PDB file of C-alpha atoms in Angstrom:
ATOM      1  CA  UNK A   1       0.022  -0.133   0.387  1.00 42.00           C
ATOM      2  CA  UNK A   2       1.454   3.312  -1.089  1.00 44.00           C
ATOM      3  CA  UNK A   3       1.602   5.584   2.087  1.00 47.00           C
ATOM      4  CA  UNK A   4       1.408   9.427   0.364  1.00 52.00           C
ATOM      5  CA  UNK A   5       5.243   9.802   1.685  1.00 51.00           C
ATOM      6  CA  UNK A   6       7.999  10.226  -0.360  1.00 46.00           C
ATOM      7  CA  UNK A   7      11.086   8.487   0.119  1.00 38.00           C
ATOM      8  CA  UNK A   8      12.960  10.964   1.341  1.00 40.00           C
ATOM      9  CA  UNK A   9      12.098  11.303   4.892  1.00 37.00           C
ATOM     10  CA  UNK A  10      12.604   8.417   7.474  1.00 36.00           C
ATOM     11  CA  UNK A  11       8.750   7.124   7.808  1.00 36.00           C
ATOM     12  CA  UNK A  12       9.639   5.951  11.637  1.00 34.00           C
ATOM     13  CA  UNK A  13       6.615   2.808  11.616  1.00 33.00           C
ATOM     14  CA  UNK A  14       8.584   1.109  14.083  1.00 34.00           C
ATOM     15  CA  UNK A  15       7.002   4.253  16.713  1.00 34.00           C
ATOM     16  CA  UNK A  16       3.656   3.082  15.812  1.00 35.00           C
ATOM     17  CA  UNK A  17       1.079   0.633  16.280  1.00 33.00           C
ATOM     18  CA  UNK A  18      -1.930  -0.265  14.798  1.00 33.00           C
ATOM     19  CA  UNK A  19      -4.966   2.008  14.997  1.00 37.00           C
ATOM     20  CA  UNK A  20      -8.053   0.794  15.025  1.00 36.00           C
ATOM     21  CA  UNK A  21     -11.345   3.364  14.391  1.00 41.00           C
ATOM     22  CA  UNK A  22     -14.360   3.373  16.460  1.00 42.00           C
ATOM     23  CA  UNK A  23     -17.770   4.418  14.949  1.00 39.00           C
ATOM     24  CA  UNK A  24     -17.281   8.028  15.332  1.00 40.00           C
ATOM     25  CA  UNK A  25     -14.564   8.081  13.385  1.00 43.00           C
ATOM     26  CA  UNK A  26     -12.168   8.526  15.323  1.00 42.00           C
ATOM     27  CA  UNK A  27      -8.216   6.980  15.303  1.00 40.00           C
ATOM     28  CA  UNK A  28      -7.221   5.150  18.768  1.00 40.00           C
ATOM     29  CA  UNK A  29      -4.967   3.375  20.168  1.00 36.00           C
ATOM     30  CA  UNK A  30      -2.187   5.612  18.587  1.00 39.00           C
ATOM     31  CA  UNK A  31       1.033   4.795  20.359  1.00 37.00           C
ATOM     32  CA  UNK A  32       3.383   7.395  18.873  1.00 36.00           C
ATOM     33  CA  UNK A  33       6.758   8.089  19.844  1.00 37.00           C
ATOM     34  CA  UNK A  34       6.863  10.887  21.555  1.00 35.00           C
ATOM     35  CA  UNK A  35      10.321  12.462  20.965  1.00 37.00           C
ATOM     36  CA  UNK A  36      10.392  16.337  20.400  1.00 39.00           C
ATOM     37  CA  UNK A  37      12.753  18.659  17.480  1.00 39.00           C
ATOM     38  CA  UNK A  38      14.459  21.599  18.866  1.00 39.00           C
ATOM     39  CA  UNK A  39      11.937  23.839  17.320  1.00 41.00           C
ATOM     40  CA  UNK A  40      10.530  26.911  19.276  1.00 43.00           C
ATOM     41  CA  UNK A  41       8.506  26.149  22.108  1.00 35.00           C
ATOM     42  CA  UNK A  42       5.531  28.251  21.014  1.00 44.00           C
ATOM     43  CA  UNK A  43       5.096  25.580  18.089  1.00 40.00           C
ATOM     44  CA  UNK A  44       4.818  22.617  20.688  1.00 46.00           C
ATOM     45  CA  UNK A  45       1.215  24.081  21.947  1.00 77.00           C
ATOM     46  CA  UNK A  46      -0.315  23.952  18.399  1.00 91.00           C
ATOM     47  CA  UNK A  47      -2.651  21.428  17.722  1.00 95.00           C
ATOM     48  CA  UNK A  48      -3.551  20.157  14.527  1.00 96.00           C
ATOM     49  CA  UNK A  49      -6.496  18.062  13.297  1.00 97.00           C
ATOM     50  CA  UNK A  50      -5.435  15.548  10.447  1.00 97.00           C
ATOM     51  CA  UNK A  51      -8.790  14.336   8.874  1.00 97.00           C
ATOM     52  CA  UNK A  52      -7.549  11.089   6.823  1.00 95.00           C
ATOM     53  CA  UNK A  53      -9.743   8.085   6.690  1.00 93.00           C
ATOM     54  CA  UNK A  54      -5.895   5.343   5.555  1.00 93.00           C
ATOM     55  CA  UNK A  55      -5.136   4.806   9.099  1.00 93.00           C
ATOM     56  CA  UNK A  56      -1.205   3.840   7.987  1.00 92.00           C
ATOM     57  CA  UNK A  57      -0.891   7.906   6.078  1.00 92.00           C
ATOM     58  CA  UNK A  58      -3.198   8.835   9.305  1.00 93.00           C
ATOM     59  CA  UNK A  59      -0.307   7.169  11.571  1.00 93.00           C
ATOM     60  CA  UNK A  60       2.621   8.301   9.497  1.00 92.00           C
ATOM     61  CA  UNK A  61       0.990  11.839   9.961  1.00 93.00           C
ATOM     62  CA  UNK A  62       0.462  11.578  13.475  1.00 94.00           C
ATOM     63  CA  UNK A  63       4.430  10.209  13.991  1.00 94.00           C
ATOM     64  CA  UNK A  64       5.771  12.994  12.261  1.00 93.00           C
ATOM     65  CA  UNK A  65       3.541  16.043  13.427  1.00 94.00           C
ATOM     66  CA  UNK A  66       4.164  14.875  17.024  1.00 93.00           C
ATOM     67  CA  UNK A  67       8.040  14.171  16.807  1.00 92.00           C
ATOM     68  CA  UNK A  68       8.115  17.949  15.029  1.00 91.00           C
ATOM     69  CA  UNK A  69       6.871  19.139  18.686  1.00 91.00           C
ATOM     70  CA  UNK A  70       2.809  19.642  17.645  1.00 93.00           C
ATOM     71  CA  UNK A  71      -0.364  18.339  19.878  1.00 94.00           C
ATOM     72  CA  UNK A  72      -2.327  16.172  16.798  1.00 95.00           C
ATOM     73  CA  UNK A  73      -5.851  14.401  16.806  1.00 96.00           C
ATOM     74  CA  UNK A  74      -7.144  12.104  14.187  1.00 97.00           C
ATOM     75  CA  UNK A  75     -10.485  11.594  13.007  1.00 96.00           C
ATOM     76  CA  UNK A  76     -11.433   8.907   9.553  1.00 94.00           C
ATOM     77  CA  UNK A  77     -14.536  10.513   8.441  1.00 95.00           C
ATOM     78  CA  UNK A  78     -15.587  14.421   7.635  1.00 95.00           C
ATOM     79  CA  UNK A  79     -18.387  14.530   9.721  1.00 95.00           C
ATOM     80  CA  UNK A  80     -15.982  13.400  12.746  1.00 95.00           C
ATOM     81  CA  UNK A  81     -13.445  15.848  11.856  1.00 96.00           C
ATOM     82  CA  UNK A  82     -15.981  18.654  11.218  1.00 95.00           C
ATOM     83  CA  UNK A  83     -17.237  17.968  14.572  1.00 95.00           C
ATOM     84  CA  UNK A  84     -14.030  17.830  16.135  1.00 95.00           C
ATOM     85  CA  UNK A  85     -13.486  21.421  14.963  1.00 95.00           C
ATOM     86  CA  UNK A  86     -16.255  22.825  16.274  1.00 93.00           C
ATOM     87  CA  UNK A  87     -16.010  21.443  19.496  1.00 93.00           C
ATOM     88  CA  UNK A  88     -12.137  21.490  19.875  1.00 92.00           C
ATOM     89  CA  UNK A  89     -10.914  24.067  17.371  1.00 92.00           C
ATOM     90  CA  UNK A  90      -7.480  23.142  16.269  1.00 95.00           C
ATOM     91  CA  UNK A  91      -4.998  25.476  15.003  1.00 93.00           C
ATOM     92  CA  UNK A  92      -4.463  24.210  11.270  1.00 95.00           C
ATOM     93  CA  UNK A  93      -6.053  21.270   9.161  1.00 97.00           C
ATOM     94  CA  UNK A  94      -4.990  18.637   7.904  1.00 96.00           C
ATOM     95  CA  UNK A  95      -7.689  17.527   4.905  1.00 96.00           C
ATOM     96  CA  UNK A  96      -7.675  14.651   2.661  1.00 94.00           C
ATOM     97  CA  UNK A  97     -10.140  15.072   0.111  1.00 91.00           C
ATOM     98  CA  UNK A  98     -11.287  11.248  -0.621  1.00 91.00           C
ATOM     99  CA  UNK A  99     -12.733  10.590   2.566  1.00 94.00           C
ATOM    100  CA  UNK A 100     -15.835   7.484   2.605  1.00 93.00           C
ATOM    101  CA  UNK A 101     -18.389   9.923   3.912  1.00 93.00           C
ATOM    102  CA  UNK A 102     -18.244  13.378   2.432  1.00 93.00           C
ATOM    103  CA  UNK A 103     -15.987  14.822   0.318  1.00 91.00           C
ATOM    104  CA  UNK A 104     -12.779  16.812   1.652  1.00 92.00           C
ATOM    105  CA  UNK A 105     -13.559  19.718  -0.419  1.00 91.00           C
ATOM    106  CA  UNK A 106     -17.068  19.583   1.168  1.00 92.00           C
ATOM    107  CA  UNK A 107     -15.955  19.266   4.473  1.00 94.00           C
ATOM    108  CA  UNK A 108     -13.623  22.654   3.395  1.00 92.00           C
ATOM    109  CA  UNK A 109     -16.933  24.647   2.540  1.00 88.00           C
ATOM    110  CA  UNK A 110     -18.624  23.603   5.706  1.00 90.00           C
ATOM    111  CA  UNK A 111     -15.912  24.838   7.529  1.00 91.00           C
ATOM    112  CA  UNK A 112     -15.796  27.790   5.769  1.00 84.00           C
ATOM    113  CA  UNK A 113     -19.029  28.861   6.212  1.00 83.00           C
ATOM    114  CA  UNK A 114     -19.067  28.653  10.319  1.00 84.00           C
ATOM    115  CA  UNK A 115     -17.821  31.634  11.758  1.00 79.00           C
ATOM    116  CA  UNK A 116     -16.011  29.322  14.970  1.00 84.00           C
ATOM    117  CA  UNK A 117     -14.146  27.603  12.230  1.00 88.00           C
ATOM    118  CA  UNK A 118     -14.053  29.805   8.913  1.00 82.00           C
ATOM    119  CA  UNK A 119     -10.324  31.107  10.144  1.00 81.00           C
ATOM    120  CA  UNK A 120      -8.706  28.112  10.710  1.00 90.00           C
ATOM    121  CA  UNK A 121      -5.809  27.254   7.772  1.00 90.00           C
ATOM    122  CA  UNK A 122      -6.389  23.849   6.017  1.00 93.00           C
ATOM    123  CA  UNK A 123      -4.083  22.375   3.848  1.00 93.00           C
ATOM    124  CA  UNK A 124      -5.540  20.018   1.711  1.00 92.00           C
ATOM    125  CA  UNK A 125      -3.822  16.883   1.190  1.00 91.00           C
ATOM    126  CA  UNK A 126      -4.700  14.469  -1.798  1.00 87.00           C
ATOM    127  CA  UNK A 127      -4.077  12.192  -4.852  1.00 85.00           C
ATOM    128  CA  UNK A 128      -5.893  14.485  -7.126  1.00 81.00           C
ATOM    129  CA  UNK A 129      -3.265  16.676  -8.712  1.00 75.00           C
ATOM    130  CA  UNK A 130      -4.612  17.681 -11.567  1.00 78.00           C
ATOM    131  CA  UNK A 131      -4.614  21.860 -11.817  1.00 76.00           C
ATOM    132  CA  UNK A 132      -8.763  22.208 -11.885  1.00 78.00           C
ATOM    133  CA  UNK A 133      -8.629  20.198  -8.463  1.00 80.00           C
ATOM    134  CA  UNK A 134      -5.994  22.676  -6.793  1.00 80.00           C
ATOM    135  CA  UNK A 135      -7.894  25.603  -7.736  1.00 78.00           C
ATOM    136  CA  UNK A 136     -11.352  24.093  -6.467  1.00 80.00           C
ATOM    137  CA  UNK A 137      -9.467  23.877  -3.330  1.00 83.00           C
ATOM    138  CA  UNK A 138      -7.936  27.272  -3.043  1.00 81.00           C
ATOM    139  CA  UNK A 139     -11.202  28.648  -3.940  1.00 78.00           C
ATOM    140  CA  UNK A 140     -12.968  27.378  -1.587  1.00 80.00           C
ATOM    141  CA  UNK A 141     -10.637  28.773   1.023  1.00 80.00           C
ATOM    142  CA  UNK A 142      -8.035  26.258   1.819  1.00 85.00           C
ATOM    143  CA  UNK A 143      -4.340  27.873   2.599  1.00 84.00           C
ATOM    144  CA  UNK A 144      -2.234  25.264   0.867  1.00 86.00           C
ATOM    145  CA  UNK A 145      -2.843  22.245  -1.212  1.00 87.00           C
ATOM    146  CA  UNK A 146       0.236  19.620  -1.477  1.00 87.00           C
ATOM    147  CA  UNK A 147      -0.379  16.226  -4.061  1.00 85.00           C
ATOM    148  CA  UNK A 148       0.205  12.771  -2.657  1.00 83.00           C
ATOM    149  CA  UNK A 149       2.705  11.343  -2.778  1.00 82.00           C
ATOM    150  CA  UNK A 150       4.987  14.235  -1.085  1.00 81.00           C
ATOM    151  CA  UNK A 151       7.628  14.674   1.412  1.00 84.00           C
ATOM    152  CA  UNK A 152       7.080  15.230   5.205  1.00 86.00           C
ATOM    153  CA  UNK A 153       9.484  17.820   5.251  1.00 87.00           C
ATOM    154  CA  UNK A 154       8.019  19.773   2.755  1.00 85.00           C
ATOM    155  CA  UNK A 155       4.444  18.963   4.571  1.00 89.00           C
ATOM    156  CA  UNK A 156       6.293  20.441   7.837  1.00 91.00           C
ATOM    157  CA  UNK A 157       7.655  23.070   6.648  1.00 87.00           C
ATOM    158  CA  UNK A 158       4.608  24.239   5.132  1.00 87.00           C
ATOM    159  CA  UNK A 159       2.383  23.451   8.339  1.00 91.00           C
ATOM    160  CA  UNK A 160       5.269  25.660  10.348  1.00 88.00           C
ATOM    161  CA  UNK A 161       4.853  28.597   7.530  1.00 83.00           C
ATOM    162  CA  UNK A 162       1.051  28.723   7.879  1.00 85.00           C
ATOM    163  CA  UNK A 163       1.359  28.704  11.952  1.00 87.00           C
ATOM    164  CA  UNK A 164       3.526  31.224  11.492  1.00 81.00           C
ATOM    165  CA  UNK A 165       1.513  33.683   9.180  1.00 73.00           C
ATOM    166  CA  UNK A 166      -1.656  33.296  11.723  1.00 70.00           C
ATOM    167  CA  UNK A 167       0.559  34.250  14.565  1.00 67.00           C
ATOM    168  CA  UNK A 168       1.542  37.370  13.167  1.00 57.00           C
ATOM    169  CA  UNK A 169      -1.650  38.316  11.524  1.00 50.00           C
ATOM    170  CA  UNK A 170      -2.135  39.304  15.496  1.00 44.00           C
ATOM    171  CA  UNK A 171      -0.327  42.866  16.025  1.00 42.00           C
ATOM    172  CA  UNK A 172       0.548  44.357  18.523  1.00 39.00           C
ATOM    173  CA  UNK A 173      -1.637  46.086  20.883  1.00 39.00           C
ATOM    174  CA  UNK A 174      -2.410  49.266  20.150  1.00 42.00           C
ATOM    175  CA  UNK A 175      -0.578  49.291  16.318  1.00 48.00           C
ATOM    176  CA  UNK A 176      -3.894  50.788  15.333  1.00 56.00           C
ATOM    177  CA  UNK A 177      -2.742  50.240  11.484  1.00 74.00           C
ATOM    178  CA  UNK A 178      -5.850  50.777   9.451  1.00 84.00           C
ATOM    179  CA  UNK A 179      -6.034  51.476   5.780  1.00 86.00           C
ATOM    180  CA  UNK A 180      -8.472  52.505   3.515  1.00 86.00           C
ATOM    181  CA  UNK A 181      -8.826  52.303   0.045  1.00 86.00           C
ATOM    182  CA  UNK A 182     -11.784  54.372  -1.595  1.00 86.00           C
ATOM    183  CA  UNK A 183     -14.550  52.598   0.735  1.00 87.00           C
ATOM    184  CA  UNK A 184     -12.179  49.474   1.594  1.00 92.00           C
ATOM    185  CA  UNK A 185     -11.229  49.425   5.122  1.00 92.00           C
ATOM    186  CA  UNK A 186      -8.222  47.107   6.409  1.00 91.00           C
ATOM    187  CA  UNK A 187      -7.714  47.146  10.182  1.00 89.00           C
ATOM    188  CA  UNK A 188      -4.620  45.236  10.765  1.00 82.00           C
ATOM    189  CA  UNK A 189      -6.022  45.173  14.667  1.00 78.00           C
ATOM    190  CA  UNK A 190      -8.739  43.681  14.244  1.00 81.00           C
ATOM    191  CA  UNK A 191      -7.371  41.503  11.298  1.00 82.00           C
ATOM    192  CA  UNK A 192     -10.727  42.616   9.493  1.00 89.00           C
ATOM    193  CA  UNK A 193     -11.908  43.972   5.997  1.00 93.00           C
ATOM    194  CA  UNK A 194     -14.898  46.245   6.167  1.00 93.00           C
ATOM    195  CA  UNK A 195     -16.786  48.069   3.346  1.00 93.00           C
ATOM    196  CA  UNK A 196     -19.623  50.407   4.069  1.00 89.00           C
ATOM    197  CA  UNK A 197     -18.948  48.874   7.867  1.00 88.00           C
ATOM    198  CA  UNK A 198     -19.711  45.403   6.646  1.00 92.00           C
ATOM    199  CA  UNK A 199     -17.161  42.903   7.586  1.00 91.00           C
ATOM    200  CA  UNK A 200     -16.055  40.804   4.509  1.00 92.00           C
ATOM    201  CA  UNK A 201     -15.062  37.177   5.118  1.00 88.00           C
ATOM    202  CA  UNK A 202     -11.865  36.861   4.125  1.00 86.00           C
ATOM    203  CA  UNK A 203      -9.711  33.578   4.271  1.00 83.00           C
ATOM    204  CA  UNK A 204      -6.255  34.171   6.016  1.00 81.00           C
ATOM    205  CA  UNK A 205      -4.094  34.015   1.952  1.00 84.00           C
ATOM    206  CA  UNK A 206      -7.060  36.155   0.741  1.00 88.00           C
ATOM    207  CA  UNK A 207      -6.704  39.195   3.716  1.00 89.00           C
ATOM    208  CA  UNK A 208      -2.796  38.895   3.326  1.00 88.00           C
ATOM    209  CA  UNK A 209      -2.923  39.598  -0.285  1.00 91.00           C
ATOM    210  CA  UNK A 210      -5.010  42.416   0.361  1.00 93.00           C
ATOM    211  CA  UNK A 211      -3.028  44.205   2.841  1.00 91.00           C
ATOM    212  CA  UNK A 212       0.265  43.748   1.201  1.00 90.00           C
ATOM    213  CA  UNK A 213      -0.914  45.420  -1.654  1.00 92.00           C
ATOM    214  CA  UNK A 214      -3.222  47.891  -0.038  1.00 90.00           C
ATOM    215  CA  UNK A 215       0.231  49.462   1.875  1.00 86.00           C
ATOM    216  CA  UNK A 216       1.298  50.677  -1.588  1.00 86.00           C
ATOM    217  CA  UNK A 217      -1.712  51.844  -3.524  1.00 86.00           C
ATOM    218  CA  UNK A 218      -0.857  51.657  -7.172  1.00 87.00           C
ATOM    219  CA  UNK A 219       2.384  49.963  -6.811  1.00 89.00           C
ATOM    220  CA  UNK A 220       2.810  46.550  -9.130  1.00 91.00           C
ATOM    221  CA  UNK A 221       3.747  43.694  -6.824  1.00 91.00           C
ATOM    222  CA  UNK A 222       4.526  40.598  -9.026  1.00 91.00           C
ATOM    223  CA  UNK A 223       3.208  37.154  -8.475  1.00 89.00           C
ATOM    224  CA  UNK A 224       6.817  36.003  -6.794  1.00 86.00           C
ATOM    225  CA  UNK A 225       7.218  38.883  -4.561  1.00 88.00           C
ATOM    226  CA  UNK A 226       3.275  38.375  -3.560  1.00 88.00           C
ATOM    227  CA  UNK A 227       4.237  34.712  -2.397  1.00 84.00           C
ATOM    228  CA  UNK A 228       7.671  35.550  -0.802  1.00 82.00           C
ATOM    229  CA  UNK A 229       5.544  38.131   1.212  1.00 81.00           C
ATOM    230  CA  UNK A 230       3.070  35.572   2.367  1.00 77.00           C
ATOM    231  CA  UNK A 231       4.796  32.366   2.603  1.00 70.00           C
ATOM    232  CA  UNK A 232       8.747  33.383   2.565  1.00 68.00           C
ATOM    233  CA  UNK A 233      11.729  33.081  -0.110  1.00 60.00           C
ATOM    234  CA  UNK A 234      12.168  29.240   1.000  1.00 58.00           C
ATOM    235  CA  UNK A 235       8.828  28.039   0.036  1.00 59.00           C
ATOM    236  CA  UNK A 236       8.139  26.969  -3.467  1.00 59.00           C
ATOM    237  CA  UNK A 237       4.740  27.951  -4.856  1.00 68.00           C
ATOM    238  CA  UNK A 238       2.586  28.091  -7.889  1.00 71.00           C
ATOM    239  CA  UNK A 239       2.345  31.470  -9.027  1.00 79.00           C
ATOM    240  CA  UNK A 240      -1.565  30.206 -10.390  1.00 82.00           C
ATOM    241  CA  UNK A 241      -1.981  29.837  -6.653  1.00 83.00           C
ATOM    242  CA  UNK A 242      -1.591  33.499  -6.492  1.00 88.00           C
ATOM    243  CA  UNK A 243      -4.474  34.210  -9.281  1.00 89.00           C
ATOM    244  CA  UNK A 244      -6.915  31.751  -7.633  1.00 88.00           C
ATOM    245  CA  UNK A 245      -6.523  33.768  -4.628  1.00 89.00           C
ATOM    246  CA  UNK A 246      -6.997  37.052  -6.021  1.00 92.00           C
ATOM    247  CA  UNK A 247     -10.195  35.710  -8.083  1.00 91.00           C
ATOM    248  CA  UNK A 248     -11.895  34.713  -5.108  1.00 89.00           C
ATOM    249  CA  UNK A 249     -10.844  38.424  -3.737  1.00 92.00           C
ATOM    250  CA  UNK A 250     -12.483  40.246  -6.322  1.00 93.00           C
ATOM    251  CA  UNK A 251     -15.630  38.643  -6.171  1.00 92.00           C
ATOM    252  CA  UNK A 252     -15.858  38.770  -2.081  1.00 92.00           C
ATOM    253  CA  UNK A 253     -14.699  42.960  -2.714  1.00 93.00           C
ATOM    254  CA  UNK A 254     -18.040  42.759  -5.040  1.00 93.00           C
ATOM    255  CA  UNK A 255     -18.000  45.933  -6.611  1.00 91.00           C
ATOM    256  CA  UNK A 256     -14.861  46.920  -5.089  1.00 92.00           C
ATOM    257  CA  UNK A 257     -13.043  43.770  -6.943  1.00 93.00           C
ATOM    258  CA  UNK A 258     -11.938  46.449  -9.460  1.00 92.00           C
ATOM    259  CA  UNK A 259      -9.886  47.573  -7.214  1.00 92.00           C
ATOM    260  CA  UNK A 260      -7.110  45.003  -7.832  1.00 94.00           C
ATOM    261  CA  UNK A 261      -5.930  45.366 -11.359  1.00 94.00           C
ATOM    262  CA  UNK A 262      -4.082  43.179 -13.139  1.00 93.00           C
ATOM    263  CA  UNK A 263      -0.688  44.167 -14.458  1.00 91.00           C
ATOM    264  CA  UNK A 264      -0.199  41.846 -17.425  1.00 88.00           C
ATOM    265  CA  UNK A 265       2.639  39.921 -17.819  1.00 85.00           C
ATOM    266  CA  UNK A 266       3.655  41.342 -14.264  1.00 88.00           C
ATOM    267  CA  UNK A 267       1.418  40.970 -11.030  1.00 92.00           C
ATOM    268  CA  UNK A 268      -1.193  43.087  -9.623  1.00 94.00           C
ATOM    269  CA  UNK A 269      -1.675  46.449  -8.155  1.00 92.00           C
ATOM    270  CA  UNK A 270      -4.272  48.096  -5.631  1.00 92.00           C
ATOM    271  CA  UNK A 271      -5.889  51.244  -7.616  1.00 89.00           C
ATOM    272  CA  UNK A 272      -7.197  54.003  -5.226  1.00 77.00           C
ATOM    273  CA  UNK A 273      -9.951  54.550  -7.790  1.00 65.00           C
ATOM    274  CA  UNK A 274     -11.727  52.477 -10.191  1.00 54.00           C
ATOM    275  CA  UNK A 275     -14.998  52.982 -12.027  1.00 49.00           C
ATOM    276  CA  UNK A 276     -17.978  50.807 -10.758  1.00 47.00           C
TER     277      UNK A 276
END
């Protein structure tokens, strides 16, 4: 059976016992090696929810996540995963798309609809690697999309990066940074965007792209610059991913979406005025 993990990272099967699942979808009896890495202490308090129905993959993911210093919960059904996220909010979700009860895309859609879970970053993990699959996942609000088989080192790096971004979106108390562009108000203290006093529901990536562009209105940013600003220089990501996020962002901004202008062959800029 293929584990979905590439060979450049040891799988550590000796530290994993056979997992049994109960009717609620919770994978039980996971005797995971509790060795900790030398990562930052703050990482050790983060909880990651893994929604994956294949016990071997779920156990391996849990092993690597725990060895990296995080807490982990595992569910093997979509409905059980949604319930777990709502009852005990995790810091990040790893979501398989091919689940036996509810399609992973539908799980993502429902989590994004609920106010309690809408801001939880989601990394989709799937054997579906077509561009259309990746676009669908990102348009639904996933923070990242990883195709199987994948490197555990790469996956952990993406987890660390997204958690770091989530922490950094909470500004220092009293920073008071508010950016306003022709009716679009970006309040970085509250981490929210308002138009006509109505809060616009954005994913973490959508918010960060808008905030990055708004810091220098009319200044053109390349896709690579946007990727670097959001994820750092070490993360390799398709430029198409940025296009998907911008498309979703424009749609959510409604009549104000035209402020985000495509500069063909270069990237994007936020215009301070636009005809509506």
